[in-house]
């Protein structure tokens, strides 16, 4: 089967041919005996790389978590967004992606909610799984200042939430900027003397992130793109290029009025 041939080679850097004991505990489901990574790979493949199965099993078994980090999350990402993932991997080292496959996998199916400094003054919004996600390079360009639009940013549509009073719509979005470490966006942040926020970490890889609103690097095209009020868009970006942010979405009546004026 050509789809699994890469794992059939003994010198494969991802799949380890030797059988390994579970590293977790006596209570782990793997404690009954050694397991073959290829067997687990094939079992998870039959689930179409179900992210819920991968993430929950990785929480209770270190052996499985190690396999998931090296192999399974990569397969999940490639199966869900092959063109985007191949593009991101082309800009990474040794065919991988910045931050690791597990972080990218989480970004693809998990809305991280709104917490900490980004939640003020509203009530924090909990994170949740997302069944379907669309990433767009066109939307991403709208979130970059003109000097940085040669950078490639994949961005989701806003995930709509109600704030604490149940009236205002809050849009939460996430994305990933290709090769952030050598991007024009990072170069501009450095030139402007902007430092990462010390009290804010990326919800996907836990690295420190830059507040793009404080850096004055969010163009007005961002609010128009997502249908938000002007100056009500905020987002952070970490060293691995993971982006997450929020916006105050226009009410239906406001957006309709804007369309008529145009």
Backbone as JSON, one array per atom type, in Angstrom:
{
  "sequence": "XXXXXXXXXXXXXXXXXXXXXXXXXXXXXXXXXXXXXXXXXXXXXXXXXXXXXXXXXXXXXXXXXXXXXXXXXXXXXXXXXXXXXXXXXXXXXXXXXXXXXXXXXXXXXXXXXXXXXXXXXXXXXXXXXXXXXXXXXXXXXXXXXXXXXXXXXXXXXXXXXXXXXXXXXXXXXXXXXXXXXXXXXXXXXXXXXXXXXXXXXXXXXXXXXXXXXXXXXXXXXXXXXXXXXXXXXXXXXXXXXXXXXXXXXXXXXXXXXXXXXX",
  "N": [[0.86, -1.18, 0.0], [0.84, 2.05, -1.08], [0.33, 4.25, 0.55], [1.21, 3.76, 3.11], [3.76, 3.01, 2.84], [6.0, 4.57, 3.41], [6.33, 4.25, 6.1], [7.12, 1.71, 6.28], [9.79, 1.4, 5.9], [12.93, 0.7, 7.37], [14.64, 2.74, 8.06], [13.1, 4.94, 8.5], [12.52, 8.24, 9.64], [10.4, 8.95, 11.2], [8.58, 6.87, 12.03], [9.2, 4.41, 14.38], [10.68, 1.29, 14.28], [11.13, -0.57, 16.28], [9.62, -2.3, 19.06], [7.91, -0.85, 21.8], [7.7, -0.29, 25.31], [5.03, 0.99, 27.32], [5.32, 4.23, 28.74], [3.94, 5.39, 30.75], [2.1, 4.63, 33.18], [1.16, 2.08, 35.62], [-1.55, 1.85, 35.35], [-2.17, 2.44, 32.77], [-3.58, 1.85, 29.53], [-1.84, 0.52, 27.94], [-0.27, -1.11, 29.49], [-0.4, -3.84, 29.5], [1.34, -5.06, 27.76], [3.98, -4.96, 25.19], [3.69, -2.73, 22.37], [3.2, -2.33, 18.86], [4.21, 0.32, 16.84], [3.43, 0.62, 14.2], [1.11, -0.91, 14.1], [-0.62, 0.58, 15.77], [-0.66, 2.92, 14.28], [-2.03, 2.06, 11.96], [-4.48, 1.4, 13.08], [-5.42, 3.89, 14.03], [-5.55, 5.15, 11.61], [-7.8, 4.0, 10.44], [-9.79, 5.4, 11.66], [-9.83, 7.72, 10.32], [-7.93, 9.53, 11.18], [-8.95, 10.67, 13.56], [-9.28, 13.52, 15.49], [-10.2, 13.77, 18.11], [-9.96, 11.24, 19.23], [-7.18, 10.93, 19.04], [-6.22, 13.09, 20.65], [-7.42, 12.68, 23.2], [-6.54, 10.1, 23.91], [-3.79, 10.53, 23.96], [-3.59, 12.04, 26.23], [-3.65, 10.26, 28.33], [-1.68, 8.43, 27.98], [1.69, 8.24, 27.71], [3.34, 6.94, 25.9], [1.71, 6.69, 23.62], [1.28, 9.42, 23.24], [3.8, 10.29, 22.46], [4.09, 8.99, 20.0], [1.94, 10.16, 18.67], [2.76, 12.84, 18.54], [5.0, 12.69, 16.87], [4.06, 11.4, 14.53], [1.17, 10.88, 14.15], [-0.29, 13.32, 14.4], [0.75, 14.71, 12.28], [-0.23, 13.24, 10.11], [-2.95, 13.7, 10.49], [-3.08, 16.51, 10.03], [-2.22, 16.68, 7.34], [-4.27, 15.27, 6.11], [-6.46, 16.9, 6.45], [-5.92, 19.51, 5.53], [-4.28, 19.51, 2.99], [-2.95, 21.13, 0.98], [-2.4, 23.61, 2.28], [-0.89, 22.68, 4.49], [1.28, 21.4, 3.27], [2.46, 23.6, 2.1], [3.18, 25.09, 4.39], [4.97, 23.29, 5.57], [6.97, 23.28, 3.69], [8.27, 25.61, 4.21], [9.41, 25.12, 6.62], [11.86, 23.46, 8.79], [13.55, 20.57, 7.75], [11.26, 19.43, 6.59], [9.21, 19.7, 8.44], [6.88, 21.54, 10.56], [6.8, 24.82, 12.0], [6.76, 24.88, 15.48], [5.73, 22.34, 15.72], [3.86, 19.35, 14.83], [1.75, 18.65, 16.5], [0.93, 21.05, 17.68], [0.06, 22.49, 15.43], [-2.0, 20.81, 14.63], [-3.79, 21.11, 16.79], [-4.43, 23.81, 16.46], [-5.88, 23.65, 14.12], [-8.32, 22.4, 14.71], [-9.38, 23.46, 17.03], [-10.94, 26.02, 18.78], [-9.61, 28.45, 20.69], [-10.85, 30.03, 22.58], [-11.29, 32.88, 24.77], [-9.25, 34.49, 26.88], [-7.61, 35.86, 29.81], [-5.57, 38.73, 29.21], [-6.74, 39.36, 26.79], [-9.4, 38.98, 27.21], [-10.43, 40.98, 28.76], [-12.6, 43.87, 28.85], [-14.52, 41.94, 29.13], [-16.27, 38.9, 30.05], [-14.38, 35.89, 30.36], [-14.22, 33.62, 27.58], [-14.89, 30.24, 27.01], [-12.79, 27.69, 25.49], [-13.29, 25.46, 22.65], [-14.01, 22.49, 20.68], [-13.92, 22.52, 17.1], [-15.9, 21.71, 14.4], [-15.76, 22.14, 11.64], [-13.48, 23.95, 9.64], [-12.28, 26.72, 7.83], [-9.46, 27.82, 6.19], [-7.93, 30.71, 4.93], [-5.85, 32.31, 2.58], [-6.37, 34.71, 1.36], [-7.99, 36.1, 3.19], [-6.06, 36.28, 5.16], [-4.16, 38.1, 4.12], [-5.49, 40.49, 4.45], [-5.1, 41.03, 7.08], [-2.56, 41.84, 7.39], [-0.18, 44.45, 7.42], [0.46, 46.77, 4.7], [3.25, 46.74, 4.05], [4.01, 44.19, 4.66], [2.71, 42.29, 3.17], [3.69, 40.39, 1.47], [4.21, 38.26, 3.01], [2.89, 35.07, 4.02], [-0.14, 34.32, 5.3], [-2.38, 32.2, 6.78], [-5.75, 32.23, 7.55], [-8.63, 31.81, 9.67], [-12.25, 31.97, 9.34], [-14.23, 34.09, 11.48], [-15.17, 32.68, 14.62], [-18.21, 32.68, 16.05], [-19.33, 34.07, 19.11], [-21.33, 34.82, 22.01], [-21.13, 37.61, 24.17], [-20.82, 38.32, 27.77], [-23.21, 39.64, 28.39], [-24.94, 38.64, 26.59], [-25.65, 39.92, 24.27], [-23.83, 41.29, 22.5], [-21.9, 40.3, 19.7], [-19.05, 38.36, 19.64], [-16.23, 37.73, 17.77], [-14.02, 35.12, 17.3], [-10.89, 34.26, 16.07], [-8.31, 32.41, 14.33], [-5.04, 31.5, 13.17], [-2.17, 30.88, 11.02], [1.09, 31.95, 10.33], [3.28, 31.59, 7.74], [6.65, 30.56, 8.05], [7.43, 32.41, 10.12], [9.66, 33.3, 11.59], [11.49, 34.33, 9.76], [10.07, 36.24, 8.51], [8.65, 39.28, 7.06], [6.91, 40.47, 8.77], [7.8, 39.82, 11.39], [10.3, 41.05, 11.24], [9.56, 43.75, 11.09], [8.36, 44.07, 13.59], [10.61, 43.82, 15.22], [12.14, 45.98, 14.33], [10.54, 48.06, 15.21], [10.87, 47.88, 17.87], [9.23, 46.28, 19.45], [8.26, 44.09, 21.98], [7.66, 40.65, 22.97], [4.62, 39.81, 24.73], [4.72, 39.44, 28.21], [2.86, 38.28, 29.87], [1.27, 36.73, 28.31], [0.65, 33.84, 26.52], [0.89, 31.63, 23.71], [-1.97, 29.74, 22.92], [-1.67, 27.37, 21.62], [0.99, 26.46, 21.34], [2.31, 27.45, 23.51], [4.3, 29.41, 23.48], [5.64, 32.74, 23.93], [3.84, 35.69, 22.88], [3.34, 38.36, 20.47], [1.56, 41.39, 20.8], [-0.35, 42.57, 18.39], [-1.97, 44.74, 18.15], [-1.0, 46.62, 20.0], [1.4, 46.99, 18.77], [0.64, 48.48, 16.67], [0.01, 47.36, 14.18], [-2.2, 46.39, 12.86], [-4.14, 46.55, 10.15], [-6.83, 48.61, 8.77], [-8.21, 47.15, 6.96], [-8.55, 44.68, 8.09], [-10.74, 44.7, 9.91], [-12.79, 45.22, 8.11], [-12.71, 42.93, 6.58], [-13.57, 40.83, 8.26], [-16.0, 41.73, 9.06], [-16.28, 43.49, 11.29], [-16.43, 45.98, 13.93], [-14.61, 49.03, 13.5], [-11.35, 49.41, 14.87], [-11.84, 47.48, 16.72], [-10.57, 45.08, 16.64], [-8.29, 42.68, 17.62], [-5.25, 40.92, 17.91], [-2.87, 38.29, 18.6], [0.41, 37.07, 17.9], [2.66, 34.38, 17.82], [6.1, 33.18, 18.26], [6.24, 30.96, 16.67], [4.53, 31.54, 14.66], [1.86, 31.13, 15.08], [-1.4, 32.37, 15.29], [-3.9, 34.11, 17.12], [-6.98, 35.67, 17.89], [-9.45, 38.27, 18.56], [-12.58, 39.92, 17.79], [-15.07, 42.5, 17.65], [-18.04, 41.84, 16.35], [-20.01, 43.25, 13.73], [-23.43, 44.18, 14.2], [-26.28, 42.7, 12.6], [-28.04, 44.6, 11.5], [-26.36, 46.8, 11.4], [-24.39, 45.98, 9.58], [-25.94, 45.59, 7.31], [-26.78, 48.19, 6.83], [-24.34, 49.33, 6.2], [-23.78, 48.05, 3.8], [-25.77, 49.05, 2.13], [-25.01, 51.7, 1.96], [-22.66, 51.49, 0.58]],
  "CA": [[0.0, 0.0, 0.0], [1.74, 3.21, -1.15], [0.06, 5.26, 1.56], [1.93, 3.48, 4.35], [5.09, 2.5, 2.5], [7.02, 5.38, 4.06], [6.54, 3.74, 7.45], [7.61, 0.34, 6.21], [11.23, 1.42, 5.79], [13.55, 0.64, 8.68], [15.34, 3.97, 8.37], [12.14, 6.04, 8.55], [12.81, 9.1, 10.78], [9.19, 9.22, 11.99], [8.07, 5.65, 12.65], [10.25, 3.58, 14.95], [10.31, -0.1, 14.03], [11.2, -1.41, 17.48], [8.44, -2.3, 19.94], [8.25, -0.08, 22.99], [6.8, -0.39, 26.45], [4.4, 2.25, 27.7], [6.1, 4.99, 29.71], [3.05, 6.19, 31.57], [1.87, 4.11, 34.52], [0.58, 0.74, 35.7], [-2.97, 1.91, 35.01], [-2.33, 2.77, 31.36], [-4.14, 0.78, 28.7], [-0.74, -0.16, 27.27], [0.56, -1.81, 30.47], [-0.51, -5.29, 29.35], [2.41, -5.61, 26.95], [4.55, -4.07, 24.18], [2.85, -2.43, 21.22], [3.87, -1.95, 17.62], [3.77, 1.64, 16.38], [2.75, 0.45, 12.92], [-0.25, -1.39, 14.39], [-1.4, 1.73, 16.26], [-0.81, 3.8, 13.12], [-3.08, 1.53, 11.1], [-5.76, 1.49, 13.8], [-5.87, 5.29, 14.01], [-5.87, 5.48, 10.22], [-9.18, 3.58, 10.16], [-10.69, 6.43, 12.21], [-9.57, 8.92, 9.51], [-7.12, 10.41, 12.01], [-9.91, 11.4, 14.4], [-8.51, 14.32, 16.44], [-10.69, 13.54, 19.47], [-9.33, 10.01, 19.69], [-5.75, 11.18, 19.21], [-5.95, 14.0, 21.77], [-7.82, 12.1, 24.48], [-5.65, 8.98, 24.23], [-2.48, 11.09, 24.28], [-3.64, 12.59, 27.59], [-3.56, 9.21, 29.34], [-0.61, 7.47, 27.66], [2.86, 8.93, 27.19], [3.81, 6.2, 24.73], [0.86, 7.11, 22.51], [1.51, 10.85, 23.02], [5.04, 10.42, 21.71], [3.77, 8.58, 18.62], [1.06, 11.18, 18.1], [3.53, 14.06, 18.27], [5.9, 12.44, 15.75], [3.47, 10.83, 13.32], [-0.28, 10.91, 13.96], [-0.78, 14.68, 14.16], [1.15, 15.06, 10.92], [-1.2, 12.62, 9.21], [-4.21, 14.44, 10.64], [-2.97, 17.8, 9.36], [-2.16, 16.46, 5.89], [-5.56, 14.79, 5.62], [-7.49, 17.96, 6.54], [-5.56, 20.68, 4.72], [-3.03, 19.09, 2.33], [-2.24, 22.22, 0.29], [-1.89, 24.54, 3.28], [0.12, 22.03, 5.31], [2.46, 21.2, 2.43], [3.07, 24.92, 1.97], [3.81, 25.42, 5.67], [6.11, 22.39, 5.78], [8.03, 23.68, 2.76], [8.99, 26.71, 4.82], [9.98, 24.69, 7.88], [13.12, 22.74, 8.75], [13.47, 19.11, 7.6], [9.92, 19.01, 6.22], [8.26, 19.82, 9.54], [6.28, 22.87, 10.67], [7.21, 25.53, 13.2], [5.9, 24.6, 16.63], [5.4, 20.93, 15.78], [2.59, 18.91, 14.23], [0.68, 18.63, 17.49], [0.43, 22.43, 17.83], [-0.71, 22.83, 14.23], [-3.24, 20.03, 14.7], [-4.7, 21.76, 17.74], [-4.9, 25.06, 15.85], [-6.81, 23.37, 13.03], [-9.65, 21.95, 15.13], [-9.73, 23.96, 18.36], [-11.08, 27.45, 19.03], [-8.98, 28.55, 22.01], [-11.59, 30.87, 23.5], [-10.8, 34.23, 25.03], [-8.86, 34.51, 28.28], [-6.53, 36.76, 30.22], [-5.59, 40.13, 28.8], [-7.6, 39.54, 25.63], [-10.79, 38.87, 27.61], [-10.85, 42.2, 29.45], [-13.26, 43.76, 30.15], [-15.61, 40.97, 29.07], [-16.09, 37.62, 30.72], [-13.63, 34.93, 29.52], [-15.01, 32.68, 26.79], [-14.2, 28.95, 27.0], [-12.43, 27.09, 24.21], [-14.13, 24.33, 22.25], [-13.68, 21.86, 19.41], [-14.58, 23.07, 15.91], [-16.11, 20.6, 13.48], [-15.3, 22.5, 10.3], [-12.69, 25.18, 9.63], [-11.77, 27.14, 6.53], [-8.32, 28.73, 6.25], [-7.87, 31.48, 3.69], [-4.73, 33.24, 2.4], [-6.93, 36.01, 1.01], [-8.33, 36.75, 4.46], [-4.82, 36.57, 5.88], [-3.53, 39.32, 3.61], [-6.2, 41.65, 5.0], [-4.65, 41.23, 8.45], [-1.16, 42.25, 7.35], [0.04, 45.82, 6.93], [0.92, 46.71, 3.3], [4.67, 46.42, 3.92], [4.25, 42.78, 4.99], [1.75, 41.44, 2.47], [4.34, 39.28, 0.77], [4.14, 37.14, 3.94], [1.74, 34.2, 3.79], [-0.9, 34.08, 6.53], [-3.63, 31.46, 6.63], [-6.63, 32.72, 8.62], [-9.97, 31.25, 9.68], [-13.38, 32.87, 9.53], [-14.5, 34.25, 12.92], [-16.07, 31.77, 15.32], [-19.07, 33.64, 16.75], [-19.71, 33.84, 20.5], [-22.01, 35.91, 22.68], [-20.42, 38.05, 25.37], [-21.48, 38.02, 29.04], [-24.59, 40.17, 28.45], [-25.75, 37.91, 25.63], [-26.12, 40.81, 23.21], [-22.8, 41.6, 21.51], [-21.25, 39.14, 19.08], [-17.59, 38.36, 19.67], [-15.67, 36.81, 16.8], [-12.69, 34.59, 17.63], [-10.27, 33.71, 14.87], [-6.97, 31.89, 14.53], [-4.35, 31.31, 11.9], [-0.74, 30.56, 11.09], [1.89, 32.69, 9.37], [4.36, 30.75, 7.26], [8.06, 30.98, 8.27], [7.36, 33.68, 10.84], [10.97, 33.73, 12.08], [12.2, 35.08, 8.71], [9.03, 37.02, 7.82], [8.7, 40.73, 7.15], [6.14, 40.86, 9.96], [8.7, 39.78, 12.56], [11.33, 42.06, 11.04], [8.98, 45.04, 11.44], [8.21, 44.09, 15.05], [11.94, 44.06, 15.8], [12.53, 47.36, 14.01], [9.75, 48.97, 16.03], [11.21, 47.67, 19.27], [8.1, 45.66, 20.14], [8.65, 42.84, 22.63], [6.53, 39.74, 23.27], [3.91, 40.03, 26.0], [5.2, 38.52, 29.24], [1.73, 37.61, 30.53], [0.41, 36.14, 27.29], [1.28, 32.75, 25.79], [0.1, 31.04, 22.64], [-2.75, 28.61, 23.42], [-1.39, 26.17, 20.82], [2.35, 25.97, 21.57], [2.74, 28.03, 24.79], [5.34, 30.41, 23.34], [5.22, 34.13, 24.12], [3.3, 36.27, 21.66], [3.31, 39.81, 20.29], [0.26, 42.03, 20.66], [-0.26, 43.33, 17.14], [-2.67, 46.01, 18.34], [-0.04, 47.52, 20.63], [2.44, 47.27, 17.78], [0.02, 49.3, 15.64], [0.23, 46.63, 12.93], [-3.45, 45.8, 12.38], [-4.71, 47.51, 9.2], [-8.28, 48.73, 8.79], [-8.78, 46.1, 6.11], [-8.86, 43.5, 8.93], [-12.11, 44.8, 10.41], [-13.7, 45.09, 6.97], [-12.69, 41.56, 6.1], [-14.33, 39.94, 9.14], [-17.28, 42.35, 9.41], [-16.19, 43.94, 12.68], [-16.3, 47.42, 14.14], [-13.24, 49.53, 13.4], [-10.6, 49.49, 16.13], [-12.31, 46.43, 17.64], [-9.88, 43.86, 16.26], [-7.04, 42.49, 18.36], [-4.73, 39.57, 17.81], [-1.51, 38.0, 19.01], [1.12, 36.11, 17.07], [3.8, 33.86, 18.59], [7.33, 32.97, 17.51], [6.01, 29.9, 15.69], [3.61, 32.03, 13.65], [0.46, 30.87, 15.42], [-2.15, 33.62, 15.52], [-5.25, 34.0, 17.66], [-7.46, 37.01, 18.21], [-10.88, 38.49, 18.72], [-13.12, 41.15, 17.23], [-16.48, 42.76, 17.94], [-18.71, 41.74, 15.06], [-21.11, 44.17, 13.46], [-24.78, 43.63, 14.25], [-26.83, 42.51, 11.27], [-28.58, 45.88, 11.02], [-25.25, 47.7, 11.07], [-23.74, 45.53, 8.35], [-26.86, 45.83, 6.2], [-26.74, 49.6, 6.53], [-23.08, 49.62, 5.52], [-23.87, 47.55, 2.42], [-26.6, 49.95, 1.35], [-24.27, 52.93, 1.71], [-21.69, 51.22, -0.47]],
  "C": [[0.89, 1.23, 0.0], [1.5, 4.24, -0.06], [0.84, 5.01, 2.84], [3.34, 2.96, 4.08], [6.19, 3.27, 3.22], [7.31, 4.88, 5.47], [7.05, 2.31, 7.45], [9.12, 0.27, 6.1], [11.86, 1.48, 7.18], [14.23, 1.94, 9.06], [14.4, 5.17, 8.39], [12.39, 6.9, 9.78], [11.6, 9.3, 11.69], [8.72, 7.99, 12.74], [9.22, 4.79, 13.12], [9.83, 2.12, 14.88], [10.32, -0.95, 15.29], [9.93, -1.26, 18.32], [8.82, -1.65, 21.26], [7.22, -0.3, 24.09], [6.22, 0.98, 26.75], [5.21, 2.92, 28.81], [5.23, 5.68, 30.75], [2.9, 5.64, 32.99], [1.3, 2.71, 34.46], [-0.87, 0.71, 35.24], [-3.21, 2.17, 33.53], [-2.85, 1.58, 30.57], [-3.05, -0.03, 28.0], [0.07, -1.05, 28.21], [0.53, -3.33, 30.31], [0.6, -5.89, 28.5], [2.91, -4.62, 25.92], [3.61, -3.89, 22.99], [3.71, -2.06, 20.02], [3.32, -0.61, 17.15], [3.02, 1.52, 15.06], [1.32, -0.03, 13.13], [-1.13, -0.23, 14.84], [-1.65, 2.72, 15.13], [-1.98, 3.35, 12.24], [-4.45, 1.61, 11.77], [-6.3, 2.92, 13.75], [-6.22, 5.72, 12.59], [-7.31, 5.11, 9.88], [-10.2, 4.57, 10.71], [-10.61, 7.74, 11.43], [-8.87, 9.98, 10.36], [-8.0, 11.31, 12.89], [-9.17, 12.18, 15.49], [-8.95, 14.12, 17.89], [-10.07, 12.28, 20.05], [-7.84, 10.23, 19.96], [-5.48, 11.99, 20.47], [-6.29, 13.38, 23.11], [-6.91, 10.93, 24.87], [-4.26, 9.47, 24.61], [-2.43, 11.65, 25.7], [-3.41, 11.52, 28.65], [-2.42, 8.22, 29.08], [0.57, 8.21, 27.03], [3.42, 8.24, 25.94], [3.03, 6.63, 23.5], [1.09, 8.59, 22.2], [2.77, 11.09, 22.21], [4.82, 10.07, 20.24], [2.9, 9.63, 17.94], [1.83, 12.43, 17.7], [4.42, 13.89, 17.05], [5.19, 12.12, 14.45], [1.99, 11.16, 13.13], [-0.82, 12.31, 13.68], [-0.38, 15.16, 12.76], [0.15, 14.49, 9.92], [-2.56, 13.32, 9.29], [-4.16, 15.74, 9.85], [-2.98, 17.65, 7.84], [-3.5, 16.01, 5.32], [-6.61, 15.89, 5.59], [-7.17, 19.17, 5.66], [-4.27, 20.43, 3.97], [-2.25, 20.23, 1.67], [-1.63, 23.19, 1.29], [-0.73, 23.92, 4.06], [1.4, 21.8, 4.52], [3.2, 22.52, 2.25], [3.81, 25.31, 3.24], [5.05, 24.57, 5.9], [7.28, 22.75, 4.87], [8.86, 24.82, 3.33], [9.63, 26.35, 6.15], [11.3, 23.95, 7.7], [12.86, 21.24, 8.66], [12.04, 18.64, 7.33], [8.91, 19.04, 7.35], [7.68, 21.22, 9.56], [6.73, 23.51, 11.97], [6.23, 25.25, 14.33], [5.51, 23.15, 16.77], [4.02, 20.62, 15.22], [1.45, 18.92, 15.23], [0.09, 20.01, 17.69], [-0.41, 22.85, 16.63], [-2.03, 22.08, 14.21], [-4.25, 20.66, 15.62], [-5.27, 23.04, 17.14], [-5.96, 24.8, 14.8], [-8.21, 23.01, 13.52], [-10.11, 22.52, 16.46], [-9.78, 25.48, 18.39], [-10.66, 27.67, 20.48], [-9.75, 29.41, 23.0], [-10.93, 32.21, 23.7], [-10.53, 34.35, 26.52], [-7.85, 35.62, 28.54], [-6.69, 38.17, 29.7], [-6.53, 40.36, 27.63], [-9.07, 39.49, 26.01], [-11.31, 40.14, 28.25], [-11.49, 43.17, 28.46], [-14.37, 42.72, 30.19], [-15.26, 39.71, 29.85], [-15.32, 36.67, 29.8], [-14.57, 33.95, 28.8], [-14.25, 31.37, 26.7], [-13.85, 28.48, 25.6], [-13.32, 25.9, 23.9], [-13.63, 23.74, 20.94], [-14.49, 22.51, 18.29], [-14.68, 21.96, 14.88], [-15.61, 20.89, 12.08], [-14.58, 23.84, 10.38], [-12.22, 25.46, 8.22], [-10.62, 28.13, 6.74], [-8.16, 29.41, 4.89], [-6.63, 32.39, 3.67], [-5.24, 34.64, 2.05], [-7.33, 36.79, 2.26], [-7.07, 37.13, 5.23], [-4.14, 37.84, 5.41], [-4.19, 40.57, 4.18], [-5.76, 41.97, 6.42], [-3.19, 41.65, 8.54], [-1.06, 43.68, 6.83], [0.64, 45.73, 5.52], [2.37, 46.31, 3.13], [4.96, 44.93, 4.11], [3.36, 41.83, 4.2], [2.37, 40.42, 1.54], [4.44, 38.07, 1.69], [2.87, 36.33, 3.65], [1.09, 33.87, 5.13], [-2.19, 33.37, 6.18], [-4.52, 31.8, 7.82], [-8.02, 32.08, 8.51], [-11.01, 32.36, 9.64], [-13.62, 33.01, 11.03], [-15.46, 33.19, 13.44], [-16.91, 32.64, 16.26], [-19.44, 33.16, 18.15], [-20.5, 35.04, 21.0], [-21.22, 36.3, 23.91], [-21.28, 37.83, 26.6], [-22.9, 38.56, 29.13], [-25.5, 39.53, 27.42], [-26.23, 38.75, 24.46], [-25.07, 41.02, 22.11], [-22.15, 40.33, 21.0], [-19.74, 39.33, 19.1], [-17.1, 37.32, 18.66], [-14.26, 36.41, 17.21], [-12.11, 33.92, 16.4], [-8.85, 33.24, 15.21], [-6.33, 31.67, 13.17], [-2.9, 30.96, 12.11], [-0.02, 31.3, 9.97], [3.11, 31.85, 9.01], [5.73, 31.38, 7.54], [8.13, 32.31, 9.0], [8.75, 34.19, 11.24], [11.76, 34.54, 11.05], [11.23, 35.97, 7.94], [9.28, 38.52, 7.95], [7.94, 41.24, 8.36], [7.03, 40.87, 11.19], [9.78, 40.85, 12.44], [10.81, 43.44, 11.44], [8.78, 45.16, 12.95], [9.54, 44.42, 15.72], [12.37, 45.51, 15.55], [11.78, 48.38, 14.84], [10.01, 48.8, 17.52], [10.08, 47.08, 20.1], [8.54, 44.31, 20.7], [7.43, 41.96, 22.87], [5.91, 40.06, 24.63], [4.37, 38.98, 27.03], [4.08, 37.74, 29.9], [0.78, 36.96, 29.54], [1.18, 35.06, 26.54], [0.32, 32.22, 24.73], [-0.67, 29.84, 23.18], [-2.46, 27.3, 22.69], [0.0, 25.59, 21.08], [2.99, 26.52, 22.84], [3.93, 28.97, 24.69], [4.76, 31.81, 23.6], [4.75, 34.7, 22.78], [3.34, 37.79, 21.66], [1.87, 40.28, 20.16], [0.31, 42.95, 19.45], [-1.03, 44.65, 17.21], [-1.74, 47.03, 18.98], [1.07, 47.89, 19.67], [1.94, 48.17, 16.66], [0.23, 48.68, 14.26], [-1.02, 45.88, 12.48], [-4.1, 46.82, 11.44], [-6.24, 47.55, 9.29], [-8.96, 47.67, 7.92], [-9.14, 44.85, 6.91], [-10.3, 43.54, 9.4], [-13.12, 44.68, 9.27], [-13.8, 43.65, 6.52], [-13.58, 40.65, 6.94], [-15.68, 40.53, 9.53], [-17.33, 42.79, 10.85], [-16.15, 45.47, 12.74], [-14.84, 47.83, 14.02], [-12.63, 49.67, 14.79], [-11.1, 48.49, 17.16], [-11.76, 45.06, 17.24], [-8.55, 43.8, 17.01], [-6.55, 41.06, 18.13], [-3.27, 39.5, 18.23], [-0.89, 37.01, 18.04], [2.39, 35.69, 17.8], [4.98, 33.6, 17.67], [7.19, 31.87, 16.47], [5.01, 30.3, 14.61], [2.15, 31.73, 13.93], [-0.23, 32.18, 15.82], [-3.49, 33.3, 16.16], [-5.69, 35.4, 18.08], [-8.96, 37.07, 18.33], [-11.28, 39.78, 18.04], [-14.57, 41.28, 17.67], [-17.21, 42.83, 16.61], [-19.84, 42.74, 14.94], [-22.45, 43.45, 13.64], [-25.32, 43.56, 12.83], [-27.35, 43.82, 10.69], [-27.49, 46.83, 10.62], [-24.58, 47.29, 9.76], [-24.6, 45.74, 7.13], [-26.82, 47.29, 5.8], [-25.47, 49.98, 5.78], [-23.13, 49.18, 4.07], [-24.67, 48.49, 1.55], [-25.85, 51.23, 1.01], [-23.23, 52.71, 0.61], [-22.35, 51.21, -1.83]]
}
